[in-house]
XYZ file of C-alpha atoms in Angstrom:
402
model
C 0.000 0.000 0.000
C 1.041 3.588 -0.564
C 1.760 5.891 2.335
C 0.000 9.222 2.706
C 1.088 11.968 0.330
C 2.688 15.114 1.766
C 0.457 17.182 -0.541
C -3.260 16.725 -0.133
C -5.339 16.717 -3.335
C -8.059 19.278 -3.910
C -11.655 18.296 -4.662
C -11.039 19.102 -8.313
C -8.082 16.717 -8.349
C -10.090 13.998 -6.627
C -12.904 14.380 -9.172
C -10.362 14.226 -11.992
C -9.010 11.000 -10.514
C -12.567 9.670 -10.236
C -13.088 10.282 -13.973
C -9.847 8.460 -14.756
C -10.652 5.534 -12.469
C -14.203 5.419 -13.833
C -12.955 5.133 -17.400
C -10.734 2.258 -16.312
C -13.682 0.584 -14.572
C -15.677 0.726 -17.827
C -12.829 -0.962 -19.696
C -12.755 -3.740 -17.098
C -16.489 -4.053 -16.454
C -17.195 -7.287 -18.359
C -14.341 -9.022 -16.566
C -15.503 -7.675 -13.207
C -19.038 -8.957 -13.771
C -17.759 -12.355 -14.855
C -15.431 -12.642 -11.848
C -17.913 -11.203 -9.373
C -15.551 -8.470 -8.188
C -13.508 -5.505 -9.343
C -9.878 -6.202 -10.121
C -7.380 -5.826 -7.290
C -5.534 -3.320 -9.454
C -8.614 -1.133 -9.867
C -9.312 -1.058 -6.125
C -5.643 -0.290 -5.521
C -5.983 2.589 -7.992
C -9.005 3.910 -6.070
C -7.043 3.680 -2.832
C -3.848 5.224 -4.219
C -5.872 8.128 -5.636
C -7.037 8.787 -2.039
C -10.700 8.565 -2.996
C -11.230 6.470 0.137
C -9.487 8.892 2.517
C -11.801 11.891 2.069
C -13.311 11.667 5.580
C -10.403 10.009 7.388
C -8.768 12.050 10.200
C -5.767 14.112 9.160
C -3.657 13.012 12.103
C -3.965 9.424 10.804
C -2.996 10.308 7.245
C -6.445 11.140 5.880
C -7.814 14.228 4.156
C -10.572 15.103 6.669
C -12.568 17.017 4.059
C -16.370 16.861 4.104
C -19.461 14.933 3.100
C -20.063 17.104 -0.013
C -16.641 16.014 -1.292
C -17.456 12.328 -0.797
C -20.748 12.865 -2.642
C -19.113 14.536 -5.663
C -16.541 11.780 -6.039
C -19.225 9.093 -5.691
C -21.512 10.661 -8.297
C -18.589 11.037 -10.689
C -17.539 7.395 -10.358
C -21.119 6.175 -10.502
C -21.759 7.606 -13.944
C -19.149 5.136 -15.219
C -19.681 2.107 -12.995
C -22.029 1.852 -10.010
C -20.054 -1.018 -8.464
C -16.791 0.947 -8.499
C -18.546 3.951 -6.956
C -20.091 1.727 -4.276
C -16.738 0.264 -3.264
C -15.066 3.691 -3.162
C -17.860 5.254 -1.110
C -18.429 2.294 1.204
C -14.738 2.020 2.046
C -14.629 5.809 2.270
C -17.386 5.954 4.870
C -15.590 3.217 6.805
C -12.666 5.636 7.062
C -15.173 8.018 8.670
C -16.899 5.779 11.194
C -13.641 4.052 12.038
C -12.671 7.428 13.493
C -15.450 6.989 16.080
C -13.809 3.910 17.615
C -11.327 3.924 20.495
C -8.053 5.790 19.917
C -6.196 2.554 20.660
C -7.978 0.718 17.869
C -7.599 3.611 15.407
C -3.847 3.496 15.968
C -3.852 -0.267 15.425
C -5.947 0.123 12.269
C -4.223 3.079 10.590
C -1.178 4.029 12.644
C 1.341 2.483 10.259
C -0.808 2.535 7.104
C -3.580 5.097 6.500
C -4.672 3.136 3.409
C -5.568 0.003 5.388
C -9.170 -1.046 4.670
C -11.924 -2.700 6.662
C -15.322 -4.083 5.678
C -18.446 -4.236 7.802
C -22.047 -5.374 8.148
C -24.198 -3.604 10.713
C -26.946 -6.219 10.791
C -26.596 -7.785 14.279
C -26.186 -11.343 13.068
C -23.305 -12.193 15.363
C -23.547 -13.510 18.914
C -21.085 -12.493 21.593
C -20.337 -13.839 25.049
C -18.867 -11.434 27.577
C -15.583 -12.687 29.040
C -12.761 -11.022 30.921
C -11.366 -8.189 28.800
C -13.781 -8.515 25.904
C -16.093 -10.894 24.053
C -16.044 -14.253 22.284
C -17.847 -13.704 18.990
C -19.378 -16.057 16.427
C -21.602 -15.389 13.441
C -22.024 -15.121 9.711
C -22.898 -11.910 7.882
C -23.809 -11.440 4.198
C -23.188 -8.325 2.085
C -19.689 -7.469 3.331
C -18.829 -4.956 0.614
C -15.084 -4.406 0.299
C -14.143 -7.570 2.194
C -11.987 -8.896 -0.661
C -9.549 -6.000 -0.192
C -9.773 -5.555 3.567
C -7.538 -6.499 6.465
C -10.228 -6.102 9.138
C -13.917 -6.862 9.453
C -16.520 -5.294 11.768
C -19.696 -7.306 12.356
C -22.877 -6.371 14.201
C -23.051 -8.535 17.326
C -25.595 -9.018 20.101
C -24.212 -9.691 23.565
C -26.835 -11.111 25.916
C -26.699 -10.712 29.666
C -27.796 -12.996 32.486
C -29.860 -10.319 34.237
C -32.703 -10.158 31.711
C -31.610 -6.818 30.260
C -31.805 -6.142 26.525
C -28.730 -7.408 24.655
C -25.973 -4.970 23.833
C -25.500 -4.226 20.129
C -21.777 -3.981 19.426
C -19.697 -3.606 16.289
C -16.837 -6.049 16.813
C -13.600 -5.777 14.835
C -11.796 -8.952 13.798
C -8.458 -9.162 11.926
C -8.206 -10.973 8.600
C -6.485 -14.033 10.055
C -9.514 -14.703 12.261
C -12.423 -14.541 9.824
C -13.408 -16.570 6.765
C -14.695 -15.094 3.507
C -17.427 -17.142 1.834
C -17.190 -16.806 -1.960
C -20.972 -16.620 -2.396
C -21.448 -13.358 -4.316
C -23.529 -14.340 -7.374
C -26.180 -11.672 -7.931
C -28.206 -9.967 -10.650
C -26.693 -6.561 -9.941
C -23.718 -4.914 -8.254
C -21.692 -7.916 -9.319
C -18.438 -5.983 -9.322
C -18.610 -5.254 -5.596
C -17.698 -8.790 -4.515
C -19.827 -8.329 -1.386
C -19.264 -11.836 -0.045
C -20.353 -13.220 3.306
C -18.027 -13.370 6.307
C -17.945 -15.998 9.053
C -16.367 -15.795 12.506
C -16.179 -18.738 14.907
C -15.454 -18.179 18.593
C -13.005 -15.333 18.141
C -11.924 -13.263 21.123
C -12.489 -9.533 20.541
C -10.910 -7.190 23.097
C -13.156 -4.439 24.479
C -11.112 -1.706 22.757
C -11.922 -3.259 19.359
C -15.656 -2.734 19.804
C -18.063 0.157 19.338
C -21.389 0.217 21.180
C -23.702 0.791 18.225
C -26.805 0.183 20.303
C -25.880 3.151 22.495
C -25.333 5.240 19.372
C -28.802 4.387 18.051
C -30.227 5.320 21.434
C -28.570 8.740 21.278
C -25.666 7.803 23.496
C -23.728 11.061 23.021
C -19.934 11.155 22.764
C -18.078 8.416 20.909
C -14.748 6.969 22.052
C -13.096 8.461 18.972
C -14.063 12.013 19.925
C -11.140 11.916 22.313
C -8.754 12.265 19.374
C -11.079 13.431 16.565
C -12.795 16.681 17.504
C -13.753 17.753 13.975
C -17.373 18.611 13.215
C -17.711 15.831 10.631
C -17.355 13.273 13.434
C -20.262 14.793 15.410
C -23.097 14.276 12.914
C -25.907 11.770 13.647
C -24.231 8.478 12.814
C -26.890 6.776 10.675
C -27.425 9.928 8.588
C -23.666 10.132 8.072
C -23.287 6.480 7.152
C -26.255 6.492 4.782
C -25.262 9.517 2.700
C -22.395 7.462 1.265
C -24.783 4.949 -0.326
C -26.729 7.384 -2.514
C -24.061 8.890 -4.836
C -23.572 5.615 -6.772
C -27.324 5.563 -7.516
C -27.379 9.192 -8.640
C -24.229 8.668 -10.675
C -25.832 5.620 -12.272
C -28.829 7.715 -13.321
C -26.506 10.289 -14.804
C -24.624 7.557 -16.668
C -27.841 6.006 -17.975
C -29.002 9.404 -19.219
C -25.729 9.961 -21.069
C -25.920 6.470 -22.584
C -29.536 6.941 -23.675
C -28.804 10.289 -25.298
C -25.998 8.699 -27.297
C -28.247 5.799 -28.379
C -30.914 8.260 -29.545
C -28.493 9.791 -32.015
C -27.530 6.387 -33.446
C -30.771 4.424 -33.458
C -33.780 4.215 -35.756
C -36.523 2.180 -34.020
C -37.745 -0.883 -35.914
C -40.698 -0.265 -38.249
C -40.172 3.489 -38.235
C -38.379 5.786 -40.647
C -37.362 8.385 -38.071
C -34.219 8.342 -36.000
C -35.005 8.210 -32.291
C -33.631 11.678 -31.626
C -36.215 13.089 -34.071
C -39.220 11.709 -32.154
C -41.034 14.309 -30.033
C -42.033 11.723 -27.431
C -38.372 10.942 -26.883
C -37.529 14.626 -26.596
C -40.018 14.864 -23.720
C -38.631 11.720 -22.098
C -35.070 13.006 -22.367
C -35.954 16.413 -20.916
C -38.038 15.028 -18.065
C -35.340 12.504 -17.202
C -32.696 15.234 -17.132
C -34.832 17.367 -14.811
C -35.439 14.408 -12.473
C -31.727 13.601 -12.307
C -30.934 17.285 -11.671
C -33.435 17.305 -8.802
C -31.903 14.126 -7.376
C -28.380 15.542 -7.543
C -29.505 18.797 -5.932
C -31.274 16.991 -3.089
C -28.274 14.741 -2.443
C -25.901 17.710 -2.379
C -28.261 19.519 0.007
C -28.254 16.445 2.264
C -24.446 16.460 2.369
C -24.308 20.205 3.029
C -26.857 19.928 5.853
C -24.731 17.214 7.449
C -21.904 19.733 7.632
C -24.176 22.378 9.162
C -25.536 19.909 11.705
C -22.050 18.697 12.597
C -20.916 22.266 13.241
C -24.046 23.010 15.282
C -23.478 19.982 17.515
C -19.749 20.687 17.776
C -20.483 24.212 18.996
C -22.985 23.016 21.584
C -26.066 24.193 19.702
C -29.509 22.647 20.037
C -30.903 20.323 17.392
C -33.859 17.984 16.937
C -31.763 15.013 15.867
C -34.762 12.773 15.160
C -36.375 15.397 12.904
C -33.164 15.923 10.955
C -32.410 12.216 10.664
C -35.860 11.140 9.453
C -36.089 14.124 7.081
C -32.835 13.287 5.295
C -33.861 9.618 5.345
C -36.931 10.692 3.361
C -34.728 12.629 0.982
C -32.416 9.708 0.289
C -35.310 7.259 -0.161
C -36.987 9.613 -2.629
C -33.730 10.293 -4.480
C -33.133 6.560 -4.901
C -36.728 6.029 -6.083
C -36.482 8.857 -8.621
C -33.201 7.557 -9.996
C -34.580 4.030 -10.345
C -37.619 5.448 -12.118
C -35.534 7.473 -14.543
C -33.335 4.527 -15.421
C -36.344 2.229 -15.862
C -38.006 4.713 -18.236
C -34.827 5.120 -20.260
C -34.180 1.383 -20.405
C -37.747 0.731 -21.548
C -37.263 3.163 -24.420
C -33.733 2.137 -25.362
C -34.777 -0.660 -27.725
C -34.263 -4.402 -27.761
C -30.518 -4.024 -28.305
C -30.225 -2.562 -24.819
C -30.719 -5.975 -23.224
C -27.335 -7.266 -24.427
C -24.656 -7.481 -21.758
C -22.369 -5.079 -23.626
C -24.997 -2.346 -23.338
C -24.168 0.003 -20.431
C -27.803 0.966 -19.832
C -28.852 -2.559 -18.783
C -25.991 -2.586 -16.279
C -27.099 0.767 -14.796
C -30.629 -0.648 -14.603
C -29.542 -3.858 -12.837
C -27.111 -2.153 -10.479
C -29.379 0.644 -9.312
C -32.284 -1.702 -8.683
C -29.977 -4.011 -6.730
C -28.435 -1.223 -4.689
C -31.844 0.154 -3.786
C -32.697 -3.012 -1.864
C -30.538 -1.629 0.939
C -32.497 -0.840 4.106
C -31.457 2.824 4.190
C -33.258 3.332 0.861
C -36.448 1.409 1.703
C -39.002 3.952 0.506
C -42.049 2.414 2.174
C -40.501 2.003 5.610
C -38.809 5.386 5.644
C -41.771 7.395 4.360
C -44.111 5.675 6.809
C -41.837 6.725 9.660
C -41.398 10.258 8.314
C -45.165 10.578 7.960
C -45.635 9.570 11.591
C -43.126 12.226 12.643
C -44.850 14.888 10.524
C -48.252 13.999 11.974
C -47.003 14.176 15.553
C -46.960 10.445 16.200
C -44.204 8.349 17.700
C -41.877 6.894 15.092
C -41.197 3.184 14.808
C -37.852 2.029 16.160
C -35.198 1.391 13.544
C -32.535 3.016 11.458
C -33.301 6.613 10.490
């Protein structure tokens, strides 16, 4: 792995790198889909370009920029390849929430290599037993995006007590030598992410390698990492911060599908017609409406990222904030953005002609990937809007991720 550069790149330079990496991802996309993962060289390129370090603390070799910067890079990559954008943003947000863990673990994770990666799965599918100094953890978790290039894994784990209290929900970090990767990633979309399952069997996890995620969800206040990371970006509501990273690949995919469709219009004459597609008034309306919808989605996502920065600064300065209102509102935004982008891509795909179903057509890949990515819980439109509606109508919200 490379060591941190003495000169930090600007956002413009990061976006330029994202275009370059995206073009490479397009050249490799058929191989990535066949293999079920991006090439090691491509992920190394993403890492070397520092696209993963945008939110990582400066004192550990990161850039410590902001959520708007992560969003711009993710959208840029996504217009080329949604899987590449997902890996860059997922690993990038890990470099953010890793900064919330204990200072001792952060030093172990990044002290000698700021490019070191970890994968995670927040679903509490692990079981832990409290022992002296830590926990003995077992479990198996699917959807571990980035695991093929990681040296650590963090799995959601429930630790039950003998006193009848609710179990503790911990994120437990395990080094590569102590977990097993199941090569089970065979999916209709997001094939390039290689998001295989991970299994852990009776592994001892010291207390300092855990983060009490249950306490975070309950509004538990200061994180262990605040001791060494006092920046405003580390003070935002955690779920809202985590979730913003998942939306740029979808928005980028919609942008990429729109570009692809526009190009096809100029080259295609639909069967049994004598007019080129870009001469049909119905297609003009479709193109314009799709562009407006994508513009709205991009604007809403950028607003989300900017509000995260405002909220982080407010909390950092001791200001008051209705965290639940903010969190469920931006949850509604991201669910609607994902729905709009899926709708745009579906409309474009439906009007792209029979040739669009071939595997060498980019638009079918954008269609598959964005529908697959939108199965993620933080984009579940029905669940999120139901909760937001309860908040707006003065009712108690259902428990869960907001």
